[in-house]
GROMACS .gro file of C-alpha atoms in nm:
model
  135
    1MET     CA    1   0.000   0.000   0.000
    2ASN     CA    2   0.130   0.347  -0.084
    3ILE     CA    3   0.061   0.685   0.076
    4GLY     CA    4  -0.238   0.773  -0.141
    5GLU     CA    5  -0.401   0.436  -0.086
    6ALA     CA    6  -0.338   0.452   0.288
    7LEU     CA    7  -0.487   0.802   0.314
    8LYS     CA    8  -0.794   0.690   0.123
    9GLN     CA    9  -0.834   0.386   0.346
   10TYR     CA   10  -0.819   0.596   0.665
   11ARG     CA   11  -1.059   0.853   0.516
   12THR     CA   12  -1.318   0.598   0.402
   13ASN     CA   13  -1.292   0.403   0.728
   14ALA     CA   14  -1.375   0.727   0.910
   15GLY     CA   15  -1.671   0.784   0.678
   16LEU     CA   16  -1.542   1.124   0.567
   17THR     CA   17  -1.558   1.300   0.233
   18GLN     CA   18  -1.235   1.426   0.082
   19LYS     CA   19  -1.333   1.782   0.178
   20GLU     CA   20  -1.401   1.681   0.538
   21PHE     CA   21  -1.076   1.484   0.559
   22THR     CA   22  -0.858   1.762   0.419
   23GLN     CA   23  -1.014   2.034   0.639
   24ASN     CA   24  -0.874   2.316   0.423
   25ILE     CA   25  -0.520   2.178   0.442
   26LEU     CA   26  -0.538   2.085   0.074
   27SER     CA   27  -0.796   2.148  -0.193
   28PRO     CA   28  -1.023   1.847  -0.246
   29ALA     CA   29  -0.918   1.840  -0.614
   30HIS     CA   30  -0.548   1.819  -0.527
   31TYR     CA   31  -0.612   1.567  -0.252
   32SER     CA   32  -0.813   1.349  -0.490
   33LYS     CA   33  -0.511   1.329  -0.717
   34ILE     CA   34  -0.292   1.235  -0.421
   35GLU     CA   35  -0.523   0.946  -0.336
   36ARG     CA   36  -0.496   0.831  -0.697
   37ASN     CA   37  -0.117   0.873  -0.692
   38LEU     CA   38  -0.124   1.141  -0.960
   39HIS     CA   39   0.011   1.428  -0.749
   40GLU     CA   40   0.274   1.494  -0.488
   41ILE     CA   41   0.215   1.578  -0.124
   42SER     CA   42   0.456   1.761   0.100
   43ALA     CA   43   0.566   1.599   0.422
   44ASN     CA   44   0.427   1.901   0.603
   45ASP     CA   45   0.081   1.859   0.450
   46LEU     CA   46   0.083   1.485   0.513
   47LEU     CA   47   0.164   1.533   0.880
   48LYS     CA   48  -0.103   1.804   0.909
   49LEU     CA   49  -0.363   1.569   0.757
   50LEU     CA   50  -0.268   1.293   0.996
   51SER     CA   51  -0.276   1.527   1.298
   52GLN     CA   52  -0.605   1.692   1.203
   53ASN     CA   53  -0.767   1.351   1.162
   54LYS     CA   54  -0.612   1.215   1.483
   55ILE     CA   55  -0.417   0.943   1.300
   56ARG     CA   56  -0.105   0.837   1.482
   57TYR     CA   57   0.200   0.871   1.261
   58SER     CA   58   0.333   0.533   1.363
   59ASP     CA   59   0.002   0.363   1.281
   60PHE     CA   60  -0.018   0.531   0.943
   61PHE     CA   61   0.335   0.456   0.833
   62SER     CA   62   0.326   0.100   0.960
   63SER     CA   63   0.024   0.043   0.736
   64LEU     CA   64   0.239   0.101   0.430
   65ASP     CA   65   0.364  -0.199   0.241
   66GLN     CA   66   0.701  -0.295   0.381
   67ASN     CA   67   0.713  -0.636   0.216
   68ASN     CA   68   0.898  -0.523  -0.094
   69VAL     CA   69   1.219  -0.435   0.085
   70ASN     CA   70   1.485  -0.639  -0.082
   71ASP     CA   71   1.836  -0.716   0.033
   72GLN     CA   72   1.982  -0.421  -0.160
   73ASP     CA   73   1.741  -0.180   0.008
   74GLU     CA   74   1.827  -0.321   0.350
   75LYS     CA   75   2.196  -0.277   0.274
   76LEU     CA   76   2.139   0.083   0.162
   77SER     CA   77   1.941   0.154   0.476
   78GLU     CA   78   2.221   0.022   0.696
   79GLN     CA   79   2.480   0.224   0.500
   80LEU     CA   80   2.269   0.538   0.530
   81LEU     CA   81   2.232   0.503   0.905
   82SER     CA   82   2.602   0.433   0.939
   83ALA     CA   83   2.688   0.744   0.739
   84TYR     CA   84   2.446   0.946   0.952
   85TYR     CA   85   2.592   0.828   1.282
   86ASP     CA   86   2.945   0.879   1.147
   87ARG     CA   87   2.842   1.234   1.049
   88ASN     CA   88   2.955   1.165   0.695
   89LEU     CA   89   2.717   1.388   0.498
   90ASP     CA   90   2.889   1.327   0.165
   91LYS     CA   91   2.847   0.951   0.201
   92ALA     CA   92   2.484   0.997   0.311
   93LYS     CA   93   2.414   1.208   0.001
   94GLU     CA   94   2.577   0.944  -0.219
   95ILE     CA   95   2.361   0.672  -0.064
   96TYR     CA   96   2.054   0.896  -0.094
   97THR     CA   97   2.109   0.914  -0.470
   98GLN     CA   98   2.112   0.533  -0.486
   99ILE     CA   99   1.804   0.508  -0.266
  100ASN     CA  100   1.602   0.727  -0.503
  101THR     CA  101   1.606   0.441  -0.754
  102SER     CA  102   1.445   0.208  -0.499
  103ASN     CA  103   1.078   0.112  -0.496
  104ASP     CA  104   1.074   0.118  -0.116
  105ASP     CA  105   0.868   0.418  -0.004
  106LEU     CA  106   0.977   0.399   0.358
  107LEU     CA  107   1.344   0.388   0.268
  108LYS     CA  108   1.311   0.700   0.052
  109LEU     CA  109   1.151   0.908   0.326
  110GLN     CA  110   1.399   0.778   0.580
  111ALA     CA  111   1.678   0.903   0.355
  112GLN     CA  112   1.513   1.243   0.309
  113LEU     CA  113   1.459   1.283   0.681
  114ILE     CA  114   1.815   1.183   0.765
  115LEU     CA  115   1.962   1.429   0.518
  116ASN     CA  116   1.739   1.711   0.640
  117THR     CA  117   1.820   1.630   1.002
  118ARG     CA  118   2.189   1.607   0.922
  119ASP     CA  119   2.180   1.939   0.735
  120ARG     CA  120   1.991   2.082   1.034
  121LYS     CA  121   1.735   2.231   0.798
  122ILE     CA  122   1.368   2.259   0.867
  123VAL     CA  123   1.217   2.223   0.523
  124CYS     CA  124   0.898   2.121   0.362
  125VAL     CA  125   1.017   1.812   0.179
  126ARG     CA  126   0.823   1.770  -0.144
  127MET     CA  127   0.722   1.410  -0.174
  128ASN     CA  128   0.583   1.211  -0.458
  129ILE     CA  129   0.388   0.891  -0.427
  130SER     CA  130   0.699   0.727  -0.292
  131LEU     CA  131   0.677   0.870   0.059
  132ILE     CA  132   0.845   0.675   0.333
  133LEU     CA  133   0.918   0.702   0.701
  134PHE     CA  134   1.115   0.508   0.955
  135PRO     CA  135   0.939   0.181   1.028
   0.00000   0.00000   0.00000
């Protein structure tokens, strides 16, 4: 399951329309495209949606499909964490470039969050349908 599918599942389970679910955070038209994986969503907007709808971040992100993590992705994840803890930003950026070719949504967001944390930047990370977060 990807981000758009997970959002739709939470929304429909709550019995809400797209307008009710987005609560003026996003336009219903834009949100509809996110659910159908046709548009991007920022990390900021995603977290606002989850908060406004009282969806725990950990519950939401654990609902994403984590079964397609292959050995290469696991290796990249370990290398990324190692580079982070070693404070080797150049190595982390190199690994990030490799991770962007992965199909693992969680791994991609993990990489984005690590780089932003490491750079000590507070940014609105633009995400596409391949959003991920630490498991």
